[in-house]
Amino acid sequence: MTLARTAIDSPNLPILSAEGVYLYDESGKKYLDLIAGIAVNNVGHSHPKVIQAVKEQVQRHAHVMVYGEFSQRPQQQLAAKLAELLPSSLSCSYLVNSGSEAAEGALKLARKHTNRTEILSCVNGYHGSTFGALSTMGNELYKSPFKPLLPDVSHIQFNEEQELDRITDHTACVLMETIQGEAGTIAPINDYLIKVKERCQSVGALLILDEIQTGFGRTGKMFGFENYNVIPDVVLFAKALGGGYPLGAFTSSEEIMNCLSDDPPLGHITTFGGHPVSCAAAIANIEILSSDGIVENVKDKGELFKSLLHHDLIAEVRGIGLMLAVQLQNADQAHRSMDICRELGLITDWFLFADDCLRIAPPLTISEEEIDAACKIILRSLDRIG
Ligand code: PMP
């Protein structure tokens, strides 16, 4: 084995090409993709406008300098587009390579801005796999072997209002997902996010919302937090941001972001962050999402999945828009169902902290007919194991 693999029992499907909502393997077999590279390909695979934007940028230039040293048009244009879409307090984006790096940058930003050290995140939260991001992970199984991790990080239960008094004037930031993804799609209830924001504001802590799965239309709004009447102090993007190309960002106000350029300057350094080709893809991606009416239909498509997925083995289908979890009775059912679905030409997946669920996070462009076909395959798989 020359290519390192950390999921040694994964299917290792030899994918040759991808278009729209379909993946094709080396034998020519076609798969309906219900997971979009884990909430990445929101506009579908190989969208012609994304390909065109990438081609044009490749011909102009690829990497030219470490982030922030030169003025690169794709970076400038992308930051301006994000500022246009976001509330006015989220006007300044630092572009990075990945979701983990966005989390790292935001945690540094919060510590520097508040001059405090304590970081609070949530039980079953996921923000990435690098040391800082891993420290905020709310799951012992996946982080224990890598200890010691970052000091002064603790966890609160998502949706538990009575724990909010643990946010104090020692807290630099609270980092949480707008909707918990790897926990198995757990949405905030009862104005929880508003209450978190109010508590943060009252003690001077920053609220960092991780929009890495919820961003760019997945929940039926351009950004997940728009469903909950809350505006974070810092927001994290990656996954769908780059339209299939590697890109992340952490975004805040200019005032807060400025603390990374002062005393000392270069508060975060990244060579490839905001790669011009990824930025060109991201701009095309946002244009497609903004103009093609894709986001407006996402909630109805989610409801269609929910209305079609009824079976004795399904306890519930949770989530919002096209960020759904199909709750089965145990992990064995989920894994057997996934295997049968793959055999029948459908790709679904499990969740890191909820392996008894099937993941539904397809390209947002999936049609009603394709949703119908996907649900029939899932139900057939459950009939076969039931
Ligand atoms: N935050 C969330 C909510 C995620 O789902 C992920 C990736 N699964 C990350 C952060 C980390 O992103 P990346 O894998 O790009 O580092």
Tab-separated table of C-alpha atoms and ligand atoms in Angstrom:
chain	number	residue	atom	x	y	z
A	1	MET	CA	0.000	0.000	0.000
A	2	THR	CA	1.578	3.287	-1.025
A	3	LEU	CA	-1.351	5.645	-0.510
A	4	ALA	CA	-1.998	5.979	3.220
A	5	ARG	CA	-5.565	5.207	4.162
A	6	THR	CA	-7.070	5.774	7.570
A	7	ALA	CA	-10.417	4.144	6.805
A	8	ILE	CA	-9.164	0.701	5.932
A	9	ASP	CA	-12.623	-0.890	5.782
A	10	SER	CA	-14.026	1.799	3.452
A	11	PRO	CA	-15.291	0.697	-0.002
A	12	ASN	CA	-12.359	2.293	-1.862
A	13	LEU	CA	-14.532	2.791	-4.944
A	14	PRO	CA	-12.406	3.530	-8.036
A	15	ILE	CA	-14.084	6.736	-9.234
A	16	LEU	CA	-13.199	7.838	-12.743
A	17	SER	CA	-15.506	10.794	-13.343
A	18	ALA	CA	-18.414	12.729	-11.882
A	19	GLU	CA	-21.107	14.928	-13.365
A	20	GLY	CA	-24.169	16.530	-11.802
A	21	VAL	CA	-25.472	14.150	-9.142
A	22	TYR	CA	-23.711	11.086	-10.573
A	23	LEU	CA	-20.376	9.383	-9.983
A	24	TYR	CA	-18.928	6.854	-12.455
A	25	ASP	CA	-16.468	4.130	-11.513
A	26	GLU	CA	-13.768	2.545	-13.666
A	27	SER	CA	-16.106	-0.193	-14.862
A	28	GLY	CA	-18.579	2.452	-16.099
A	29	LYS	CA	-21.040	1.796	-13.262
A	30	LYS	CA	-23.098	4.875	-12.390
A	31	TYR	CA	-23.932	5.929	-8.819
A	32	LEU	CA	-26.433	8.503	-7.621
A	33	ASP	CA	-24.449	10.569	-5.113
A	34	LEU	CA	-26.375	11.313	-1.911
A	35	ILE	CA	-23.438	12.787	-0.023
A	36	ALA	CA	-21.675	15.202	-2.422
A	37	GLY	CA	-18.197	14.512	-1.039
A	38	ILE	CA	-19.670	15.294	2.420
A	39	ALA	CA	-21.634	18.468	1.705
A	40	VAL	CA	-19.129	19.840	-0.810
A	41	ASN	CA	-20.516	19.676	-4.350
A	42	ASN	CA	-23.624	21.786	-3.740
A	43	VAL	CA	-23.942	22.854	-7.393
A	44	GLY	CA	-23.298	19.306	-8.604
A	45	HIS	CA	-20.119	17.687	-9.853
A	46	SER	CA	-18.224	19.218	-12.784
A	47	HIS	CA	-20.544	22.184	-13.219
A	48	PRO	CA	-19.627	23.736	-16.610
A	49	LYS	CA	-19.448	27.283	-15.173
A	50	VAL	CA	-17.066	26.142	-12.435
A	51	ILE	CA	-14.928	24.302	-15.005
A	52	GLN	CA	-14.840	27.399	-17.208
A	53	ALA	CA	-13.798	29.660	-14.305
A	54	VAL	CA	-11.074	27.209	-13.282
A	55	LYS	CA	-9.747	26.952	-16.866
A	56	GLU	CA	-9.592	30.734	-17.224
A	57	GLN	CA	-7.728	31.157	-13.937
A	58	VAL	CA	-5.317	28.287	-14.656
A	59	GLN	CA	-4.331	30.103	-17.834
A	60	ARG	CA	-3.735	33.397	-15.952
A	61	HIS	CA	-1.785	32.143	-12.972
A	62	ALA	CA	-1.733	29.535	-10.227
A	63	HIS	CA	0.095	30.216	-6.963
A	64	VAL	CA	2.178	33.376	-7.047
A	65	MET	CA	2.859	34.335	-3.439
A	66	VAL	CA	2.068	33.496	0.167
A	67	TYR	CA	-1.405	34.721	1.163
A	68	GLY	CA	-1.702	38.442	1.812
A	69	GLU	CA	1.495	39.682	0.142
A	70	PHE	CA	0.203	40.413	-3.364
A	71	SER	CA	-3.194	41.678	-4.405
A	72	GLN	CA	-4.711	38.736	-6.286
A	73	ARG	CA	-7.922	39.460	-8.135
A	74	PRO	CA	-9.717	36.117	-7.456
A	75	GLN	CA	-9.093	36.519	-3.702
A	76	GLN	CA	-10.266	40.133	-3.694
A	77	GLN	CA	-13.374	39.313	-5.715
A	78	LEU	CA	-14.290	36.341	-3.575
A	79	ALA	CA	-13.913	38.315	-0.334
A	80	ALA	CA	-16.132	41.048	-1.824
A	81	LYS	CA	-18.768	38.477	-2.849
A	82	LEU	CA	-18.815	36.969	0.622
A	83	ALA	CA	-19.177	40.425	2.174
A	84	GLU	CA	-22.109	41.159	-0.178
A	85	LEU	CA	-23.903	37.986	0.884
A	86	LEU	CA	-23.212	38.217	4.616
A	87	PRO	CA	-24.563	40.627	7.249
A	88	SER	CA	-22.547	43.869	7.335
A	89	SER	CA	-20.697	42.906	10.537
A	90	LEU	CA	-19.137	39.941	8.706
A	91	SER	CA	-17.216	41.967	6.181
A	92	CYS	CA	-13.658	40.689	6.319
A	93	SER	CA	-12.549	37.211	5.220
A	94	TYR	CA	-9.231	35.477	5.750
A	95	LEU	CA	-8.934	32.755	3.099
A	96	VAL	CA	-7.349	29.425	4.010
A	97	ASN	CA	-7.095	25.895	2.630
A	98	SER	CA	-9.574	23.865	4.626
A	99	GLY	CA	-12.171	23.741	7.355
A	100	SER	CA	-9.631	22.723	9.954
A	101	GLU	CA	-7.440	25.684	9.078
A	102	ALA	CA	-10.438	28.020	9.265
A	103	ALA	CA	-11.106	26.717	12.792
A	104	GLU	CA	-7.447	27.167	13.754
A	105	GLY	CA	-7.406	30.735	12.469
A	106	ALA	CA	-10.646	31.636	14.227
A	107	LEU	CA	-9.485	30.195	17.556
A	108	LYS	CA	-6.280	32.234	17.333
A	109	LEU	CA	-8.321	35.291	16.399
A	110	ALA	CA	-10.591	34.856	19.429
A	111	ARG	CA	-7.698	34.455	21.852
A	112	LYS	CA	-5.867	37.451	20.424
A	113	HIS	CA	-8.948	39.683	20.280
A	114	THR	CA	-10.208	38.934	23.783
A	115	ASN	CA	-6.870	38.371	25.470
A	116	ARG	CA	-8.490	35.357	27.121
A	117	THR	CA	-7.629	31.685	26.795
A	118	GLU	CA	-10.768	29.646	27.487
A	119	ILE	CA	-12.448	28.005	24.508
A	120	LEU	CA	-15.848	26.376	24.798
A	121	SER	CA	-17.207	24.000	22.193
A	122	CYS	CA	-19.915	21.358	22.173
A	123	VAL	CA	-20.206	17.699	23.000
A	124	ASN	CA	-20.258	15.847	19.653
A	125	GLY	CA	-19.072	18.967	17.832
A	126	TYR	CA	-16.640	18.539	14.929
A	127	HIS	CA	-14.392	21.300	13.639
A	128	GLY	CA	-11.490	19.473	12.034
A	129	SER	CA	-8.561	17.186	12.598
A	130	THR	CA	-5.572	19.449	13.270
A	131	PHE	CA	-4.473	19.883	16.886
A	132	GLY	CA	-6.415	23.056	17.714
A	133	ALA	CA	-9.554	21.915	15.913
A	134	LEU	CA	-9.193	18.419	17.368
A	135	SER	CA	-8.975	19.926	20.857
A	136	THR	CA	-12.437	21.380	20.361
A	137	MET	CA	-13.889	18.073	19.159
A	138	GLY	CA	-16.592	16.879	21.520
A	139	ASN	CA	-15.839	13.186	21.285
A	140	GLU	CA	-13.245	11.304	23.340
A	141	LEU	CA	-12.911	8.247	21.082
A	142	TYR	CA	-11.339	10.191	18.243
A	143	LYS	CA	-9.176	12.554	20.253
A	144	SER	CA	-7.919	10.656	23.317
A	145	PRO	CA	-4.960	8.983	21.568
A	146	PHE	CA	-3.583	12.362	20.542
A	147	LYS	CA	-3.489	14.008	23.976
A	148	PRO	CA	-2.200	16.291	25.381
A	149	LEU	CA	-4.243	18.739	23.338
A	150	LEU	CA	-4.827	22.477	23.673
A	151	PRO	CA	-5.305	23.542	27.332
A	152	ASP	CA	-8.343	25.492	28.549
A	153	VAL	CA	-10.866	23.901	26.207
A	154	SER	CA	-14.116	22.549	27.626
A	155	HIS	CA	-17.405	21.329	26.271
A	156	ILE	CA	-21.027	22.207	26.809
A	157	GLN	CA	-24.063	20.216	25.668
A	158	PHE	CA	-25.557	21.593	22.451
A	159	ASN	CA	-29.147	22.802	22.989
A	160	GLU	CA	-28.809	22.759	26.815
A	161	GLU	CA	-29.666	26.296	27.890
A	162	GLN	CA	-28.834	25.695	31.534
A	163	GLU	CA	-25.179	25.186	30.579
A	164	LEU	CA	-24.854	28.657	29.117
A	165	ASP	CA	-23.758	30.124	32.443
A	166	ARG	CA	-20.476	28.274	31.867
A	167	ILE	CA	-19.756	31.013	29.327
A	168	THR	CA	-18.078	33.622	31.547
A	169	ASP	CA	-15.732	36.599	31.387
A	170	HIS	CA	-12.877	34.096	31.152
A	171	THR	CA	-14.233	32.746	27.871
A	172	ALA	CA	-12.497	33.833	24.674
A	173	CYS	CA	-15.011	32.151	22.400
A	174	VAL	CA	-17.734	29.627	21.988
A	175	LEU	CA	-17.218	27.530	18.867
A	176	MET	CA	-20.178	25.533	17.633
A	177	GLU	CA	-21.759	24.290	14.425
A	178	THR	CA	-24.967	26.034	13.413
A	179	ILE	CA	-26.425	22.547	12.969
A	180	GLN	CA	-24.299	19.738	14.383
A	181	GLY	CA	-23.234	17.614	11.431
A	182	GLU	CA	-21.204	14.636	12.586
A	183	ALA	CA	-23.459	14.275	15.644
A	184	GLY	CA	-26.087	13.098	13.132
A	185	THR	CA	-27.688	16.381	12.058
A	186	ILE	CA	-28.839	17.985	15.304
A	187	ALA	CA	-30.528	21.353	14.738
A	188	PRO	CA	-30.741	24.062	17.407
A	189	ILE	CA	-34.109	24.328	19.174
A	190	ASN	CA	-35.988	26.991	21.152
A	191	ASP	CA	-33.916	29.994	20.037
A	192	TYR	CA	-30.829	28.274	21.457
A	193	LEU	CA	-28.397	30.102	19.169
A	194	ILE	CA	-29.932	33.478	20.040
A	195	LYS	CA	-29.436	32.672	23.720
A	196	VAL	CA	-25.839	31.591	23.131
A	197	LYS	CA	-25.154	34.850	21.285
A	198	GLU	CA	-26.784	36.925	24.056
A	199	ARG	CA	-24.719	35.189	26.724
A	200	CYS	CA	-21.515	35.646	24.691
A	201	GLN	CA	-22.293	39.318	24.216
A	202	SER	CA	-22.989	39.866	27.887
A	203	VAL	CA	-19.588	38.464	28.956
A	204	GLY	CA	-17.517	39.709	26.011
A	205	ALA	CA	-16.852	36.292	24.439
A	206	LEU	CA	-16.953	35.761	20.677
A	207	LEU	CA	-19.489	33.413	19.111
A	208	ILE	CA	-17.856	31.450	16.291
A	209	LEU	CA	-20.349	29.548	14.146
A	210	ASP	CA	-19.003	26.718	12.029
A	211	GLU	CA	-20.895	26.864	8.716
A	212	ILE	CA	-18.620	24.342	7.058
A	213	GLN	CA	-21.464	21.858	6.433
A	214	THR	CA	-24.403	24.264	6.637
A	215	GLY	CA	-23.035	26.970	4.335
A	216	PHE	CA	-23.865	27.758	0.717
A	217	GLY	CA	-27.461	26.681	0.447
A	218	ARG	CA	-27.443	23.312	2.152
A	219	THR	CA	-30.218	24.233	4.621
A	220	GLY	CA	-32.342	26.202	2.129
A	221	LYS	CA	-30.723	29.523	3.037
A	222	MET	CA	-27.358	30.683	1.759
A	223	PHE	CA	-26.024	30.363	5.338
A	224	GLY	CA	-27.456	28.102	8.013
A	225	PHE	CA	-27.532	30.815	10.690
A	226	GLU	CA	-30.089	32.738	8.605
A	227	ASN	CA	-32.633	30.124	9.733
A	228	TYR	CA	-32.126	31.093	13.385
A	229	ASN	CA	-32.056	34.906	13.505
A	230	VAL	CA	-28.552	35.039	14.828
A	231	ILE	CA	-25.393	36.693	13.551
A	232	PRO	CA	-22.137	35.219	14.829
A	233	ASP	CA	-19.024	37.288	15.558
A	234	VAL	CA	-16.941	34.955	13.434
A	235	VAL	CA	-18.055	32.411	10.864
A	236	LEU	CA	-16.170	29.439	9.385
A	237	PHE	CA	-16.532	28.247	5.816
A	238	ALA	CA	-14.979	25.424	3.775
A	239	LYS	CA	-16.436	22.384	1.964
A	240	ALA	CA	-19.016	23.877	-0.465
A	241	LEU	CA	-17.285	27.287	-0.517
A	242	GLY	CA	-14.826	26.197	-3.208
A	243	GLY	CA	-17.323	24.521	-5.560
A	244	GLY	CA	-15.312	21.279	-5.349
A	245	TYR	CA	-11.881	22.893	-4.961
A	246	PRO	CA	-9.956	23.187	-1.678
A	247	LEU	CA	-10.744	26.408	0.118
A	248	GLY	CA	-11.743	27.648	3.546
A	249	ALA	CA	-12.330	30.992	5.201
A	250	PHE	CA	-12.891	32.573	8.574
A	251	THR	CA	-14.836	35.777	8.402
A	252	SER	CA	-15.447	38.501	10.955
A	253	SER	CA	-15.585	42.294	11.253
A	254	GLU	CA	-12.605	44.310	10.095
A	255	GLU	CA	-12.106	45.514	13.645
A	256	ILE	CA	-11.779	41.992	15.034
A	257	MET	CA	-9.773	40.685	12.070
A	258	ASN	CA	-7.278	43.549	12.375
A	259	CYS	CA	-5.837	42.048	15.525
A	260	LEU	CA	-4.087	39.425	13.368
A	261	SER	CA	-2.127	42.109	11.518
A	262	ASP	CA	-0.872	43.965	14.574
A	263	ASP	CA	1.432	43.194	17.524
A	264	PRO	CA	2.768	41.001	16.009
A	265	PRO	CA	1.821	41.222	12.348
A	266	LEU	CA	1.328	37.962	10.413
A	267	GLY	CA	-0.935	36.508	13.093
A	268	HIS	CA	-1.789	33.710	10.697
A	269	ILE	CA	0.346	32.624	7.750
A	270	THR	CA	-0.698	30.277	4.964
A	271	THR	CA	1.131	29.589	1.715
A	272	PHE	CA	-1.670	28.188	-0.389
A	273	GLY	CA	-4.654	29.637	1.523
A	274	GLY	CA	-7.040	31.323	-0.914
A	275	HIS	CA	-5.473	29.596	-3.909
A	276	PRO	CA	-6.453	31.645	-6.975
A	277	VAL	CA	-7.860	28.645	-8.853
A	278	SER	CA	-10.002	27.661	-5.862
A	279	CYS	CA	-11.139	31.278	-5.482
A	280	ALA	CA	-12.146	31.409	-9.158
A	281	ALA	CA	-14.157	28.203	-8.651
A	282	ALA	CA	-15.710	29.677	-5.484
A	283	ILE	CA	-16.822	32.840	-7.288
A	284	ALA	CA	-18.476	30.789	-10.050
A	285	ASN	CA	-20.029	28.555	-7.390
A	286	ILE	CA	-21.580	31.524	-5.558
A	287	GLU	CA	-22.839	33.002	-8.831
A	288	ILE	CA	-24.544	29.718	-9.720
A	289	LEU	CA	-26.095	29.394	-6.266
A	290	SER	CA	-27.282	33.026	-6.315
A	291	SER	CA	-28.753	33.062	-9.805
A	292	ASP	CA	-30.082	29.611	-10.651
A	293	GLY	CA	-32.816	29.325	-8.001
A	294	ILE	CA	-31.093	26.272	-6.524
A	295	VAL	CA	-31.200	27.357	-2.881
A	296	GLU	CA	-34.903	28.279	-2.954
A	297	ASN	CA	-35.903	24.664	-3.685
A	298	VAL	CA	-33.733	23.003	-1.062
A	299	LYS	CA	-36.289	22.986	1.772
A	300	ASP	CA	-38.972	21.360	-0.433
A	301	LYS	CA	-36.496	18.742	-1.596
A	302	GLY	CA	-35.658	17.944	2.036
A	303	GLU	CA	-39.353	17.584	2.824
A	304	LEU	CA	-39.752	15.251	-0.166
A	305	PHE	CA	-37.045	12.959	1.249
A	306	LYS	CA	-38.821	12.995	4.605
A	307	SER	CA	-42.200	12.182	3.059
A	308	LEU	CA	-40.818	9.243	1.059
A	309	LEU	CA	-38.648	7.622	3.707
A	310	HIS	CA	-41.041	5.570	5.817
A	311	HIS	CA	-40.011	2.093	6.932
A	312	ASP	CA	-40.159	-0.075	10.056
A	313	LEU	CA	-36.411	0.311	10.521
A	314	ILE	CA	-36.478	4.125	10.250
A	315	ALA	CA	-37.118	5.833	13.585
A	316	GLU	CA	-36.979	9.330	12.085
A	317	VAL	CA	-35.490	11.434	9.304
A	318	ARG	CA	-33.975	14.535	10.945
A	319	GLY	CA	-32.516	17.700	9.679
A	320	ILE	CA	-33.296	20.674	7.552
A	321	GLY	CA	-33.077	21.210	3.815
A	322	LEU	CA	-30.673	18.732	2.236
A	323	MET	CA	-28.753	18.091	5.436
A	324	LEU	CA	-30.558	15.000	6.711
A	325	ALA	CA	-29.936	11.953	8.875
A	326	VAL	CA	-31.959	8.763	8.549
A	327	GLN	CA	-32.074	7.268	12.024
A	328	LEU	CA	-31.935	3.461	11.980
A	329	GLN	CA	-31.885	1.101	14.980
A	330	ASN	CA	-28.167	0.390	15.085
A	331	ALA	CA	-24.841	0.819	13.281
A	332	ASP	CA	-24.985	-2.645	11.730
A	333	GLN	CA	-28.196	-1.740	9.895
A	334	ALA	CA	-26.659	1.505	8.664
A	335	HIS	CA	-23.548	-0.224	7.339
A	336	ARG	CA	-25.465	-3.051	5.683
A	337	SER	CA	-27.856	-0.564	4.120
A	338	MET	CA	-24.944	1.512	2.776
A	339	ASP	CA	-23.356	-1.587	1.228
A	340	ILE	CA	-26.599	-2.674	-0.465
A	341	CYS	CA	-27.281	0.887	-1.673
A	342	ARG	CA	-23.833	0.991	-3.272
A	343	GLU	CA	-24.494	-2.324	-4.981
A	344	LEU	CA	-27.751	-0.802	-6.293
A	345	GLY	CA	-25.997	2.346	-7.521
A	346	LEU	CA	-26.528	4.788	-4.652
A	347	ILE	CA	-23.893	6.386	-2.420
A	348	THR	CA	-24.806	7.234	1.147
A	349	ASP	CA	-22.680	7.330	4.287
A	350	TRP	CA	-22.681	7.325	8.084
A	351	PHE	CA	-21.742	10.072	10.547
A	352	LEU	CA	-18.595	10.145	12.661
A	353	PHE	CA	-20.505	10.364	15.960
A	354	ALA	CA	-23.758	8.733	14.788
A	355	ASP	CA	-22.933	5.515	12.977
A	356	ASP	CA	-26.510	4.291	13.288
A	357	CYS	CA	-27.705	6.888	10.768
A	358	LEU	CA	-27.522	7.266	6.989
A	359	ARG	CA	-26.324	10.603	5.666
A	360	ILE	CA	-28.334	12.478	3.046
A	361	ALA	CA	-26.461	15.521	1.732
A	362	PRO	CA	-26.681	15.343	-2.071
A	363	PRO	CA	-25.835	18.052	-4.588
A	364	LEU	CA	-28.580	20.672	-4.148
A	365	THR	CA	-29.380	20.246	-7.835
A	366	ILE	CA	-30.862	16.776	-7.296
A	367	SER	CA	-34.243	16.514	-9.047
A	368	GLU	CA	-37.528	15.221	-7.609
A	369	GLU	CA	-37.256	12.125	-9.809
A	370	GLU	CA	-33.761	11.454	-8.506
A	371	ILE	CA	-34.959	11.895	-4.913
A	372	ASP	CA	-37.716	9.392	-5.616
A	373	ALA	CA	-35.230	6.932	-7.124
A	374	ALA	CA	-32.822	7.391	-4.191
A	375	CYS	CA	-35.542	6.784	-1.594
A	376	LYS	CA	-36.707	3.636	-3.411
A	377	ILE	CA	-33.168	2.250	-3.255
A	378	ILE	CA	-32.810	3.085	0.456
A	379	LEU	CA	-36.147	1.402	1.208
A	380	ARG	CA	-35.170	-1.670	-0.856
A	381	SER	CA	-31.931	-1.918	1.079
A	382	LEU	CA	-33.868	-1.793	4.363
A	383	ASP	CA	-36.307	-4.451	3.110
A	384	ARG	CA	-33.347	-6.689	2.379
A	385	ILE	CA	-31.823	-6.375	5.847
A	386	GLY	CA	-35.095	-6.104	7.797
B	1	PMP	N1	-16.225	21.649	10.574
B	1	PMP	C1	-17.213	20.833	10.178
B	1	PMP	C2	-18.610	21.088	10.655
B	1	PMP	C3	-16.943	19.764	9.330
B	1	PMP	O1	-17.934	18.944	8.954
B	1	PMP	C4	-15.615	19.556	8.886
B	1	PMP	C5	-15.257	18.415	7.947
B	1	PMP	N2	-16.010	17.289	8.070
B	1	PMP	C6	-14.619	20.435	9.324
B	1	PMP	C7	-14.962	21.475	10.157
B	1	PMP	C8	-13.179	20.261	8.898
B	1	PMP	O2	-13.026	20.553	7.571
B	1	PMP	P1	-11.765	19.987	6.750
B	1	PMP	O3	-11.957	18.510	6.619
B	1	PMP	O4	-11.831	20.732	5.448
B	1	PMP	O5	-10.541	20.339	7.522
